[in-house]
N, CA, C and O atoms as a DFTB+ gen file, in Angstrom:
736 C
 N C O
     1  1     -15.393      -7.283      23.042
     2  2     -16.366      -6.313      22.334
     3  2     -16.990      -6.631      21.163
     4  3     -16.674      -7.069      20.057
     5  1     -17.943      -6.288      21.722
     6  2     -19.402      -6.939      21.150
     7  2     -19.793      -6.539      19.591
     8  3     -19.811      -5.332      19.346
     9  1     -20.072      -7.351      18.645
    10  2     -20.326      -7.124      17.648
    11  2     -21.620      -5.520      17.756
    12  3     -22.404      -5.193      18.647
    13  1     -21.179      -4.655      15.906
    14  2     -22.220      -4.295      15.501
    15  2     -21.962      -4.431      14.240
    16  3     -21.723      -3.309      13.793
    17  1     -21.880      -5.266      13.386
    18  2     -22.157      -5.550      12.457
    19  2     -23.506      -5.485      11.634
    20  3     -24.649      -5.917      11.789
    21  1     -22.825      -4.731      10.676
    22  2     -24.922      -4.250       9.933
    23  2     -25.278      -5.275       9.118
    24  3     -24.655      -6.322       9.294
    25  1     -26.132      -5.259       8.253
    26  2     -27.071      -6.412       7.014
    27  2     -25.640      -6.726       5.587
    28  3     -25.499      -7.626       4.758
    29  1     -24.895      -5.573       5.887
    30  2     -24.236      -5.590       4.268
    31  2     -23.142      -6.331       4.485
    32  3     -22.507      -7.110       3.774
    33  1     -22.988      -5.806       6.027
    34  2     -21.020      -6.124       6.068
    35  2     -21.449      -7.733       6.440
    36  3     -20.981      -8.633       5.744
    37  1     -22.292      -8.022       7.485
    38  2     -22.846      -9.391       7.401
    39  2     -23.278     -10.488       6.526
    40  3     -23.619     -11.606       6.910
    41  1     -23.234     -10.069       5.325
    42  2     -23.621     -10.598       4.068
    43  2     -22.091     -10.861       3.346
    44  3     -21.838     -11.814       2.608
    45  1     -20.739      -9.335       3.905
    46  2     -20.325      -9.858       2.745
    47  2     -19.132     -10.466       3.127
    48  3     -18.088     -10.473       2.475
    49  1     -19.389     -11.119       4.515
    50  2     -18.316     -11.831       5.476
    51  2     -19.121     -13.371       5.477
    52  3     -18.670     -14.448       5.868
    53  1     -20.235     -13.119       4.997
    54  2     -20.253     -14.397       4.531
    55  2     -19.952     -14.616       3.922
    56  3     -19.770     -15.830       4.021
    57  1     -19.362     -13.971       2.267
    58  2     -19.545     -14.802       1.108
    59  2     -18.490     -15.069       0.655
    60  3     -17.385     -14.560       0.841
    61  1     -18.927     -16.172      -0.174
    62  2     -17.774     -17.122      -1.383
    63  2     -16.794     -16.204      -1.368
    64  3     -17.140     -15.093      -1.768
    65  1     -15.770     -16.315      -1.058
    66  2     -14.111     -15.786      -1.812
    67  2     -14.337     -15.278      -2.889
    68  3     -14.101     -14.070      -2.862
    69  1     -14.733     -15.685      -3.959
    70  2     -14.964     -14.901      -5.523
    71  2     -16.543     -13.586      -5.200
    72  3     -16.621     -12.357      -5.222
    73  1     -17.375     -14.522      -4.976
    74  2     -18.251     -13.251      -4.703
    75  2     -17.933     -11.952      -4.199
    76  3     -17.846     -11.067      -5.050
    77  1     -17.690     -11.560      -2.687
    78  2     -16.728     -11.322      -2.366
    79  2     -15.461     -10.275      -2.897
    80  3     -15.295      -9.095      -2.588
    81  1     -14.795     -10.968      -3.627
    82  2     -13.421     -10.706      -4.418
    83  2     -14.223      -9.805      -5.707
    84  3     -13.815      -8.677      -5.980
    85  1     -15.325     -10.386      -6.412
    86  2     -15.763      -9.589      -6.938
    87  2     -16.177      -7.740      -6.682
    88  3     -15.929      -6.660      -7.219
    89  1     -16.906      -8.259      -5.564
    90  2     -17.888      -6.473      -5.149
    91  2     -16.459      -5.988      -4.672
    92  3     -16.519      -4.795      -4.968
    93  1     -14.946      -6.234      -3.993
    94  2     -14.141      -5.671      -3.582
    95  2     -14.117      -5.167      -4.601
    96  3     -14.525      -4.006      -4.569
    97  1     -13.552      -5.822      -6.332
    98  2     -13.284      -5.373      -7.350
    99  2     -14.032      -4.152      -7.725
   100  3     -13.306      -3.224      -8.083
   101  1     -15.776      -3.842      -7.733
   102  2     -16.251      -3.250      -8.068
   103  2     -15.650      -1.947      -7.055
   104  3     -15.639      -0.848      -7.609
   105  1     -15.398      -1.974      -6.327
   106  2     -15.410      -1.006      -4.846
   107  2     -13.670       0.001      -4.893
   108  3     -13.299       1.075      -4.420
   109  1     -12.983      -1.145      -5.780
   110  2     -11.257      -0.456      -5.817
   111  2     -10.763      -2.143      -6.783
   112  3     -11.116      -3.273      -6.445
   113  1      -9.829      -1.755      -8.066
   114  2     -10.084      -2.528      -8.688
   115  2      -8.878      -3.193      -8.275
   116  3      -8.947      -4.413      -8.423
   117  1      -7.439      -2.627      -7.648
   118  2      -6.657      -3.074      -7.075
   119  2      -6.134      -4.109      -6.320
   120  3      -5.660      -3.886      -5.206
   121  1      -6.180      -5.647      -6.991
   122  2      -5.785      -7.150      -6.696
   123  2      -5.393      -6.708      -5.084
   124  3      -6.217      -6.687      -4.170
   125  1      -3.656      -6.291      -4.926
   126  2      -3.317      -6.114      -3.359
   127  2      -4.620      -5.807      -2.632
   128  3      -5.145      -6.789      -2.107
   129  1      -5.184      -4.757      -2.510
   130  2      -6.177      -4.115      -1.178
   131  2      -7.249      -5.111      -1.419
   132  3      -7.965      -5.287      -0.433
   133  1      -7.508      -5.717      -2.329
   134  2      -8.898      -6.647      -2.420
   135  2      -8.147      -7.689      -1.626
   136  3      -8.439      -7.947      -0.458
   137  1      -6.918      -8.435      -2.465
   138  2      -6.049      -9.450      -1.118
   139  2      -6.511      -8.981       0.522
   140  3      -7.231      -9.399       1.428
   141  1      -5.754      -8.041       0.289
   142  2      -5.656      -7.526       1.718
   143  2      -7.078      -7.470       2.406
   144  3      -7.010      -7.709       3.612
   145  1      -7.864      -7.311       2.111
   146  2      -9.438      -7.451       2.986
   147  2     -10.304      -8.581       3.009
   148  3     -11.227      -8.939       3.741
   149  1      -9.534      -9.207       1.627
   150  2     -10.075     -10.446       1.828
   151  2      -9.610     -11.203       3.286
   152  3     -10.165     -12.048       3.988
   153  1      -8.272     -10.451       3.393
   154  2      -7.672     -11.856       4.027
   155  2      -7.965     -11.947       5.637
   156  3      -7.625     -12.819       6.437
   157  1      -8.941     -10.374       5.890
   158  2      -8.717     -10.354       7.587
   159  2     -10.505     -10.449       7.660
   160  3     -11.177     -10.100       8.631
   161  1     -10.995     -10.969       6.466
   162  2     -12.634     -11.721       6.724
   163  2     -12.619     -12.102       8.253
   164  3     -11.556     -12.392       8.801
   165  1     -13.969     -12.096       9.018
   166  2     -14.748     -11.001       9.129
   167  2     -14.191     -10.276       9.819
   168  3     -13.119     -10.455      10.398
   169  1     -15.034      -9.161       9.827
   170  2     -15.086      -8.140      10.039
   171  2     -16.424      -7.631      11.772
   172  3     -17.592      -8.017      11.707
   173  1     -16.149      -7.171      12.488
   174  2     -16.723      -6.982      13.862
   175  2     -17.762      -6.311      13.475
   176  3     -18.942      -6.612      13.654
   177  1     -17.083      -4.868      12.632
   178  2     -18.298      -3.926      12.351
   179  2     -17.381      -2.655      10.868
   180  3     -16.216      -2.716      10.475
   181  1     -18.115      -2.006      10.573
   182  2     -18.164      -1.234       9.171
   183  2     -16.272      -0.147       9.493
   184  3     -15.529       0.463       8.723
   185  1     -16.227      -0.489      11.312
   186  2     -15.740       0.851      11.239
   187  2     -13.998      -0.206      11.299
   188  3     -12.896       0.342      11.255
   189  1     -14.201      -1.671      11.397
   190  2     -12.595      -2.380      11.634
   191  2     -12.308      -2.607       9.845
   192  3     -11.301      -2.278       9.218
   193  1     -13.402      -3.189       9.391
   194  2     -13.434      -2.657       8.151
   195  2     -12.555      -1.627       7.393
   196  3     -11.460      -1.882       6.891
   197  1     -13.216      -0.367       7.380
   198  2     -13.087       0.944       7.000
   199  2     -11.544       1.055       7.739
   200  3     -11.067       2.059       7.211
   201  1     -10.800       0.659       8.446
   202  2      -9.426       1.117       9.125
   203  2      -8.641       0.014       8.123
   204  3      -7.749       0.455       7.398
   205  1      -8.961      -1.386       8.082
   206  2      -8.068      -2.275       7.618
   207  2      -7.662      -1.730       5.874
   208  3      -6.599      -1.791       5.255
   209  1      -8.877      -1.261       5.523
   210  2      -8.928      -0.485       4.290
   211  2      -7.941       0.479       4.216
   212  3      -7.012       0.231       3.449
   213  1      -7.915       1.783       4.986
   214  2      -7.123       2.729       4.972
   215  2      -5.585       1.617       5.289
   216  3      -5.603       0.543       4.687
   217  1      -5.111       1.729       5.636
   218  2      -3.545       0.348       6.008
   219  2      -3.643       0.116       4.313
   220  3      -3.082       0.853       3.502
   221  1      -4.393      -0.947       3.998
   222  2      -4.224      -1.318       2.404
   223  2      -3.704      -0.457       1.703
   224  3      -2.553      -0.658       1.313
   225  1      -4.388       0.743       1.337
   226  2      -4.912       1.619       0.815
   227  2      -3.311       1.910       0.921
   228  3      -2.595       1.425       0.046
   229  1      -2.565       2.898       2.251
   230  2      -1.423       2.863       1.987
   231  2      -0.460       1.953       1.521
   232  3      -0.139       2.361       0.405
   233  1      -0.085       1.346       1.683
   234  2       0.697      -0.138       1.026
   235  2       0.774      -0.261      -0.185
   236  3       1.634      -0.746      -0.920
   237  1      -0.704       0.466      -0.451
   238  2      -0.294      -0.029      -2.174
   239  2       1.637       0.747      -3.073
   240  3       2.242       1.800      -2.869
   241  1       1.847      -0.103      -3.732
   242  2       3.012       0.854      -4.734
   243  2       2.095       0.882      -5.634
   244  3       0.968       0.400      -5.748
   245  1       3.094       1.841      -6.548
   246  2       3.182       2.524      -7.783
   247  2       2.018       1.470      -8.157
   248  3       1.029       1.467      -7.425
   249  1       2.059       0.727      -9.062
   250  2       1.803      -0.754      -9.539
   251  2       0.308      -0.613      -9.305
   252  3      -0.619      -0.418     -10.091
   253  1       0.362      -0.803      -7.703
   254  2      -0.660      -1.134      -7.494
   255  2      -2.045       0.197      -7.526
   256  3      -3.268       0.262      -7.650
   257  1      -0.938       1.032      -7.336
   258  2      -2.070       2.798      -7.668
   259  2      -3.193       2.328      -9.047
   260  3      -4.388       2.036      -9.083
   261  1      -1.678       2.479     -10.501
   262  2      -1.630       2.618     -11.477
   263  2      -3.264       1.338     -11.751
   264  3      -4.260       1.683     -12.388
   265  1      -3.092      -0.097     -11.066
   266  2      -4.488      -0.629     -11.017
   267  2      -5.314       0.273     -10.817
   268  3      -5.887       0.970     -11.655
   269  1      -5.428       0.291      -9.301
   270  2      -6.785       1.230      -9.240
   271  2      -7.740       2.103     -10.022
   272  3      -8.954       2.123     -10.223
   273  1      -6.288       3.086     -10.514
   274  2      -7.329       4.105     -10.796
   275  2      -7.496       3.437     -12.280
   276  3      -8.698       3.514     -12.531
   277  1      -6.892       2.885     -13.249
   278  2      -7.203       2.429     -14.182
   279  2      -8.651       2.239     -14.281
   280  3      -9.310       2.941     -15.048
   281  1      -8.997       1.654     -13.812
   282  2     -10.713       1.174     -13.501
   283  2     -11.541       2.654     -12.938
   284  3     -12.568       2.537     -12.269
   285  1     -11.170       3.560     -13.167
   286  2     -11.606       5.258     -12.871
   287  2     -11.991       6.008     -13.908
   288  3     -11.228       6.769     -14.503
   289  1     -13.051       5.858     -14.152
   290  2     -13.385       6.707     -15.029
   291  2     -12.986       8.371     -15.163
   292  3     -12.906       8.983     -14.098
   293  1     -12.793       8.949     -16.139
   294  2     -12.263      10.297     -15.915
   295  2     -13.195      11.125     -15.449
   296  3     -14.254      10.532     -15.654
   297  1     -13.422      12.142     -14.946
   298  2     -13.822      13.167     -14.615
   299  2     -15.166      13.635     -15.030
   300  3     -15.390      14.108     -13.916
   301  1     -16.072      13.861     -15.577
   302  2     -17.063      14.761     -16.390
   303  2     -17.563      13.756     -17.317
   304  3     -18.578      13.975     -17.979
   305  1     -16.588      12.125     -17.446
   306  2     -17.499      10.735     -18.011
   307  2     -17.710       9.973     -17.220
   308  3     -16.755       9.349     -16.756
   309  1     -18.265       9.867     -17.024
   310  2     -18.900       8.949     -15.998
   311  2     -19.098       7.462     -16.829
   312  3     -19.491       7.761     -17.957
   313  1     -18.994       6.194     -16.721
   314  2     -19.004       5.149     -17.265
   315  2     -20.784       5.287     -17.421
   316  3     -21.683       5.709     -16.694
   317  1     -20.691       4.611     -18.942
   318  2     -22.095       4.795     -19.050
   319  2     -22.949       3.590     -18.417
   320  3     -22.595       2.415     -18.310
   321  1     -24.116       4.154     -18.039
   322  2     -24.785       3.139     -17.580
   323  2     -24.338       2.205     -16.018
   324  3     -24.916       1.246     -15.508
   325  1     -23.226       2.869     -15.620
   326  2     -22.563       3.066     -13.532
   327  2     -23.392       3.961     -13.277
   328  3     -23.150       5.154     -13.460
   329  1     -24.814       3.375     -12.682
   330  2     -25.286       4.786     -11.107
   331  2     -24.258       4.817     -10.766
   332  3     -23.786       5.883     -11.162
   333  1     -22.888       3.761      -9.734
   334  2     -21.689       4.528      -8.757
   335  2     -21.699       6.131      -9.511
   336  3     -22.088       7.260      -9.212
   337  1     -20.744       5.182     -11.125
   338  2     -19.612       6.057     -11.842
   339  2     -20.749       8.111     -11.394
   340  3     -20.356       9.261     -11.198
   341  1     -22.261       7.378     -11.451
   342  2     -23.340       8.423     -12.368
   343  2     -23.701       9.633     -10.807
   344  3     -23.802      10.841     -10.595
   345  1     -23.774       8.458     -10.121
   346  2     -23.506       9.635      -8.721
   347  2     -22.328       9.937      -8.179
   348  3     -22.367      11.099      -7.774
   349  1     -21.195       9.380      -7.964
   350  2     -20.329       9.762      -7.904
   351  2     -20.182      11.279      -8.397
   352  3     -20.065      12.226      -7.619
   353  1     -20.200      11.377      -9.668
   354  2     -19.674      12.429     -10.240
   355  2     -20.876      13.277     -10.282
   356  3     -20.660      14.083     -11.188
   357  1     -21.850      13.474      -9.848
   358  2     -22.810      14.494      -9.721
   359  2     -22.760      15.676     -10.245
   360  3     -23.057      16.188     -11.325
   361  1     -22.376      15.961      -9.376
   362  2     -21.879      17.835      -9.481
   363  2     -21.110      18.070     -11.065
   364  3     -21.033      19.266     -11.343
   365  1     -20.661      17.337     -11.903
   366  2     -20.827      17.699     -13.256
   367  2     -21.376      17.369     -13.930
   368  3     -20.986      17.681     -15.056
   369  1     -22.671      16.512     -13.873
   370  2     -24.043      16.596     -14.660
   371  2     -24.035      17.751     -15.236
   372  3     -23.771      17.818     -16.436
   373  1     -24.268      18.672     -14.633
   374  2     -25.030      19.637     -14.793
   375  2     -24.325      21.153     -15.199
   376  3     -24.837      22.070     -15.841
   377  1     -23.155      21.081     -14.673
   378  2     -22.056      22.273     -15.538
   379  2     -22.240      22.750     -17.026
   380  3     -21.848      22.106     -17.999
   381  1     -22.683      23.582     -17.061
   382  2     -22.679      24.401     -18.247
   383  2     -21.130      23.897     -18.955
   384  3     -20.115      23.466     -18.407
   385  1     -21.517      24.216     -20.723
   386  2     -20.652      23.000     -21.596
   387  2     -19.753      24.065     -21.424
   388  3     -19.032      23.733     -22.365
   389  1     -19.138      25.206     -20.931
   390  2     -18.040      26.380     -20.595
   391  2     -16.581      25.243     -19.895
   392  3     -15.432      24.960     -20.234
   393  1     -17.655      24.853     -18.626
   394  2     -16.752      24.457     -17.887
   395  2     -16.626      23.081     -18.191
   396  3     -15.530      22.535     -18.307
   397  1     -17.756      22.478     -18.331
   398  2     -17.481      21.203     -19.139
   399  2     -15.636      21.027     -20.280
   400  3     -14.591      20.386     -20.167
   401  1     -16.219      22.032     -21.253
   402  2     -14.777      21.924     -21.602
   403  2     -13.489      22.028     -20.991
   404  3     -12.565      21.216     -21.029
   405  1     -13.559      23.222     -20.381
   406  2     -12.452      23.472     -19.555
   407  2     -11.868      22.275     -18.885
   408  3     -10.671      22.005     -18.797
   409  1     -13.213      21.372     -18.274
   410  2     -12.711      20.303     -17.406
   411  2     -12.177      19.410     -18.018
   412  3     -11.513      18.581     -17.396
   413  1     -12.306      19.340     -19.282
   414  2     -12.036      17.890     -19.978
   415  2     -10.412      18.607     -20.195
   416  3      -9.457      18.087     -19.618
   417  1     -10.240      19.744     -21.010
   418  2      -8.516      20.495     -21.087
   419  2      -8.258      20.559     -20.781
   420  3      -7.175      20.871     -21.276
   421  1      -8.174      20.538     -18.946
   422  2      -6.963      20.502     -17.689
   423  2      -6.945      19.061     -17.739
   424  3      -5.828      18.596     -17.963
   425  1      -8.486      17.690     -17.495
   426  2      -8.134      16.228     -16.970
   427  2      -7.262      16.011     -18.376
   428  3      -6.224      15.364     -18.240
   429  1      -7.558      16.449     -19.597
   430  2      -6.477      15.594     -20.653
   431  2      -4.961      15.892     -20.258
   432  3      -3.967      15.173     -20.364
   433  1      -5.111      17.190     -19.768
   434  2      -3.350      17.867     -19.530
   435  2      -3.079      16.935     -18.055
   436  3      -1.966      16.439     -17.878
   437  1      -3.767      16.818     -17.415
   438  2      -3.273      16.458     -16.362
   439  2      -3.287      14.707     -16.210
   440  3      -3.172      14.169     -15.109
   441  1      -3.416      14.079     -17.251
   442  2      -3.077      12.540     -17.391
   443  2      -2.269      12.858     -18.781
   444  3      -2.164      11.866     -19.503
   445  1      -1.668      14.085     -19.298
   446  2      -0.688      13.785     -20.464
   447  2       0.515      13.648     -18.973
   448  3       1.155      12.704     -18.509
   449  1       0.399      14.902     -18.650
   450  2       1.832      15.267     -16.886
   451  2       2.101      13.600     -16.353
   452  3       3.129      12.967     -16.593
   453  1       0.597      12.950     -15.377
   454  2       0.969      11.917     -14.777
   455  2       0.967      10.597     -15.825
   456  3       1.464       9.491     -15.615
   457  1       0.395      10.973     -16.778
   458  2       0.246       8.749     -16.918
   459  2      -1.325       8.321     -16.935
   460  3      -1.660       7.467     -17.756
   461  1      -2.086       8.755     -16.256
   462  2      -3.503       8.293     -15.210
   463  2      -4.166       9.837     -15.130
   464  3      -3.757      10.994     -15.040
   465  1      -5.776       8.940     -15.243
   466  2      -6.587       9.795     -14.887
   467  2      -6.659      10.746     -13.666
   468  3      -6.123      10.401     -12.614
   469  1      -7.538      12.365     -13.807
   470  2      -7.104      12.911     -12.257
   471  2      -8.146      12.178     -11.615
   472  3      -9.241      11.915     -12.112
   473  1      -7.694      11.832     -10.362
   474  2      -8.361      11.220      -9.441
   475  2      -8.505      11.739      -8.482
   476  3      -7.629      12.213      -7.757
   477  1     -10.256      11.726      -8.243
   478  2     -10.667      12.805      -6.732
   479  2     -11.254      12.226      -6.429
   480  3     -11.411      11.146      -6.999
   481  1     -12.308      12.757      -4.775
   482  2     -13.088      11.883      -4.334
   483  2     -14.089      13.177      -4.704
   484  3     -13.842      14.308      -4.287
   485  1     -15.423      12.818      -5.666
   486  2     -16.429      13.795      -6.165
   487  2     -17.572      13.836      -5.115
   488  3     -18.173      14.792      -4.627
   489  1     -17.681      12.495      -4.923
   490  2     -18.772      12.763      -3.898
   491  2     -18.885      13.903      -3.197
   492  3     -18.070      14.165      -2.313
   493  1     -20.206      14.963      -3.589
   494  2     -20.497      16.176      -3.234
   495  2     -19.940      17.269      -3.481
   496  3     -20.211      18.239      -2.774
   497  1     -18.815      17.403      -4.792
   498  2     -17.781      18.334      -4.942
   499  2     -18.905      19.093      -5.760
   500  3     -19.881      18.343      -5.793
   501  1     -19.043      19.713      -6.114
   502  2     -18.902      20.888      -7.300
   503  2     -18.218      20.807      -8.549
   504  3     -17.009      20.579      -8.526
   505  1     -18.973      21.002      -9.940
   506  2     -17.546      20.933     -11.138
   507  2     -16.679      21.874     -10.786
   508  3     -15.502      21.555     -10.952
   509  1     -17.032      23.727     -10.028
   510  2     -16.237      24.269     -10.036
   511  2     -15.286      23.741      -9.086
   512  3     -14.156      23.573      -9.546
   513  1     -15.492      23.391      -7.684
   514  2     -14.157      22.608      -6.874
   515  2     -13.751      21.691      -7.916
   516  3     -12.830      21.979      -8.681
   517  1     -14.387      20.609      -7.985
   518  2     -13.188      20.317      -8.763
   519  2     -12.617      20.035      -9.931
   520  3     -12.092      18.939     -10.129
   521  1     -12.669      21.416     -11.240
   522  2     -11.959      22.230     -12.091
   523  2     -10.657      22.984     -11.502
   524  3      -9.585      23.103     -12.097
   525  1     -11.146      23.749      -9.468
   526  2     -10.536      24.012      -9.123
   527  2      -9.205      23.374      -8.954
   528  3      -8.209      23.820      -9.524
   529  1      -9.176      22.258      -8.119
   530  2      -8.121      20.476      -7.870
   531  2      -7.986      20.488      -9.264
   532  3      -7.093      21.303      -9.499
   533  1      -8.143      20.310      -9.656
   534  2      -7.608      19.501     -11.401
   535  2      -6.172      21.211     -11.546
   536  3      -4.977      21.150     -11.838
   537  1      -6.611      21.854     -11.365
   538  2      -6.030      23.125     -11.584
   539  2      -4.721      23.284     -10.784
   540  3      -3.526      23.367     -11.067
   541  1      -5.579      23.292      -9.492
   542  2      -3.885      23.000      -8.447
   543  2      -3.272      21.968      -8.369
   544  3      -2.176      21.906      -7.812
   545  1      -3.918      20.861      -8.965
   546  2      -2.907      19.511      -8.556
   547  2      -2.108      19.784      -9.831
   548  3      -0.961      20.212      -9.696
   549  1      -2.590      19.582     -11.030
   550  2      -1.474      19.748     -12.409
   551  2      -0.486      20.056     -12.306
   552  3       0.187      19.362     -13.067
   553  1       0.475      21.151     -11.476
   554  2       1.749      21.661     -10.964
   555  2       2.299      20.614     -10.479
   556  3       3.250      20.172     -11.122
   557  1       1.976      20.039      -9.476
   558  2       2.433      18.758      -8.640
   559  2       3.537      18.169      -9.037
   560  3       3.528      17.612     -10.134
   561  1       4.200      18.167      -8.585
   562  2       5.545      16.869      -8.900
   563  2       4.989      15.128      -8.631
   564  3       4.348      14.802      -7.632
   565  1       5.187      14.652      -9.174
   566  2       4.868      13.275      -9.734
   567  2       5.209      12.543      -8.467
   568  3       4.944      11.345      -8.564
   569  1       5.772      12.937      -7.180
   570  2       5.948      11.671      -6.064
   571  2       4.815      12.491      -5.367
   572  3       3.835      11.831      -5.020
   573  1       4.803      14.020      -5.075
   574  2       3.628      14.303      -4.464
   575  2       2.245      14.154      -4.801
   576  3       1.487      14.216      -3.833
   577  1       1.747      13.984      -5.861
   578  2       0.293      13.638      -6.211
   579  2       0.193      12.466      -6.084
   580  3      -0.857      12.069      -5.581
   581  1       1.285      11.399      -6.505
   582  2       0.524      10.094      -6.000
   583  2       0.231      10.289      -4.393
   584  3      -0.883      10.009      -3.952
   585  1       1.006      10.654      -3.758
   586  2      -0.025      10.562      -2.452
   587  2      -0.887      11.076      -2.574
   588  3      -1.458      10.823      -1.514
   589  1      -2.107      12.255      -3.613
   590  2      -2.532      13.007      -3.307
   591  2      -3.914      11.414      -3.148
   592  3      -4.839      10.952      -2.481
   593  1      -2.669      11.144      -4.876
   594  2      -4.364      10.280      -5.637
   595  2      -4.169       8.950      -4.614
   596  3      -4.946       8.026      -4.853
   597  1      -3.027       8.705      -3.274
   598  2      -3.677       7.627      -2.516
   599  2      -4.645       8.048      -1.780
   600  3      -5.663       7.357      -1.818
   601  1      -4.660       9.442      -0.775
   602  2      -5.523       9.956      -0.426
   603  2      -6.475       9.554      -0.426
   604  3      -7.024       8.695       0.264
   605  1      -7.024      10.647      -1.882
   606  2      -8.701       9.824      -2.913
   607  2      -8.804       9.196      -3.017
   608  3      -9.970       8.803      -3.025
   609  1      -7.721       8.264      -3.234
   610  2      -8.403       6.980      -3.452
   611  2      -8.920       6.057      -1.983
   612  3      -9.566       5.020      -2.137
   613  1      -8.545       6.582      -0.529
   614  2      -8.921       5.936       0.563
   615  2     -10.220       6.675       0.624
   616  3     -11.256       6.057       0.866
   617  1     -10.218       7.949       0.420
   618  2     -11.510       8.357       0.216
   619  2     -12.794       7.611      -0.148
   620  3     -13.888       7.250       0.287
   621  1     -12.128       7.603      -1.029
   622  2     -13.863       6.332      -2.548
   623  2     -13.769       5.195      -2.039
   624  3     -14.723       4.538      -2.456
   625  1     -12.834       4.303      -1.031
   626  2     -12.978       3.400      -1.185
   627  2     -13.708       3.331       0.539
   628  3     -14.373       2.334       0.819
   629  1     -13.600       3.953       1.135
   630  2     -14.493       4.222       2.137
   631  2     -15.763       4.685       1.797
   632  3     -16.593       4.028       2.426
   633  1     -16.110       5.242       1.323
   634  2     -17.242       6.032       1.282
   635  2     -18.296       4.441      -0.063
   636  3     -19.490       4.148       0.007
   637  1     -17.670       4.077      -0.646
   638  2     -17.850       2.760      -1.001
   639  2     -18.175       1.230      -0.600
   640  3     -19.007       0.439      -1.043
   641  1     -17.100       1.111       0.509
   642  2     -16.868       0.344       1.877
   643  2     -18.515       0.520       2.822
   644  3     -19.374      -0.226       3.292
   645  1     -18.237       2.004       2.704
   646  2     -19.672       2.404       3.836
   647  2     -21.016       1.576       3.551
   648  3     -21.618       0.887       4.376
   649  1     -21.385       1.804       2.111
   650  2     -22.489       2.314       2.373
   651  2     -22.716       0.914       1.257
   652  3     -23.728       0.879       0.557
   653  1     -21.253      -0.643       1.163
   654  2     -21.360      -1.681       1.029
   655  2     -22.241      -2.556       2.755
   656  3     -22.974      -3.477       3.115
   657  1     -21.474      -1.443       3.231
   658  2     -21.858      -2.316       5.072
   659  2     -22.934      -1.985       5.463
   660  3     -23.367      -2.410       6.534
   661  1     -23.582      -1.196       4.733
   662  2     -25.045      -0.878       5.233
   663  2     -26.450      -1.096       4.160
   664  3     -27.619      -0.718       4.233
   665  1     -25.763      -1.810       3.270
   666  2     -26.938      -2.265       2.499
   667  2     -28.133      -3.163       2.445
   668  3     -27.790      -4.333       2.274
   669  1     -29.043      -3.043       2.510
   670  2     -29.752      -4.232       3.835
   671  2     -29.647      -6.022       3.414
   672  3     -28.915      -6.320       2.471
   673  1     -30.108      -6.700       3.866
   674  2     -29.587      -8.104       4.065
   675  2     -30.353      -9.145       3.471
   676  3     -30.222     -10.369       3.429
   677  1     -31.639      -7.903       2.782
   678  2     -31.823      -9.224       1.223
   679  2     -32.104      -7.245      -0.198
   680  3     -32.594      -6.129      -0.020
   681  1     -31.815      -7.555      -0.701
   682  2     -31.713      -6.999      -2.131
   683  2     -33.151      -7.105      -1.975
   684  3     -33.681      -8.044      -1.380
   685  1     -34.069      -5.710      -2.747
   686  2     -34.607      -5.104      -3.077
   687  2     -35.099      -6.409      -4.677
   688  3     -34.309      -6.854      -5.510
   689  1     -36.057      -6.578      -4.616
   690  2     -36.484      -7.771      -5.871
   691  2     -36.406      -6.518      -7.031
   692  3     -36.869      -5.389      -6.869
   693  1     -35.586      -7.097      -8.433
   694  2     -35.366      -6.830      -9.382
   695  2     -37.166      -5.955      -9.862
   696  3     -38.305      -6.352      -9.614
   697  1     -36.641      -4.569     -10.676
   698  2     -37.569      -4.075     -11.043
   699  2     -37.256      -3.422     -12.281
   700  3     -36.083      -3.055     -12.213
   701  1     -37.765      -3.111     -13.375
   702  2     -36.703      -2.435     -14.671
   703  2     -35.844      -1.757     -14.236
   704  3     -34.644      -2.013     -14.334
   705  1     -36.427      -0.590     -13.575
   706  2     -35.534       1.090     -12.783
   707  2     -34.224      -0.071     -11.902
   708  3     -33.061       0.330     -11.945
   709  1     -34.383      -0.835     -11.487
   710  2     -32.829      -1.305     -11.464
   711  2     -32.378      -2.443     -11.458
   712  3     -31.725      -2.939     -10.539
   713  1     -32.820      -3.200     -12.938
   714  2     -32.649      -4.818     -13.215
   715  2     -30.710      -3.884     -14.045
   716  3     -30.567      -2.717     -14.408
   717  1     -30.118      -4.520     -14.046
   718  2     -28.881      -4.600     -14.496
   719  2     -27.779      -3.716     -13.733
   720  3     -26.603      -3.517     -14.033
   721  1     -28.888      -3.037     -12.147
   722  2     -27.795      -1.839     -11.520
   723  2     -26.401      -2.633     -10.940
   724  3     -26.324      -3.860     -10.887
   725  1     -25.450      -1.822     -10.568
   726  2     -24.825      -2.798     -10.421
   727  2     -24.962      -1.977      -8.268
   728  3     -25.591      -1.096      -7.683
   729  1     -24.056      -2.895      -7.979
   730  2     -24.489      -3.168      -6.292
   731  2     -24.489      -1.724      -5.747
   732  3     -24.187      -0.721      -6.394
   733  1     -24.763      -1.760      -4.828
   734  2     -23.827      -0.154      -4.255
   735  2     -23.041      -0.987      -3.167
   736  3     -22.225      -0.429      -2.433
């Protein structure tokens, strides 16, 4: 099989373990997931990386899922100064105040019931779609919701890993607009 590695994936494959681990932690805070991704380097292509990630997410136990979810900000409250968090939650940015208030109420009720933030792959979703999802999911049994969370985490990881794989081989020069920005 021929390699179709991208610049970002080539850089990730060649990175020192500590550097690669830090990059992976920015993608998913689960140590078990990161260890599995690191153990399988080098990757021939992005699809192989995504397949390994999917398998690693499928094997996460409850504590590993909790570790991963603890790093995700609540929907509607992206981490200040984190462009990734803001980009992923863009659908809530311009939501009317009443919808934002309803979302806050729903996500707090969800967190009270399940003991963790409402996790959804928010990329490309509108505020209304996110609200409707939390409304549907709040009635789930904990074991069923844990599997939905696992699926959503897998989707988030795939988007973030795909972005990592296609980043340019040479990062752009630091400018005031990009200074301090988290890597893609």
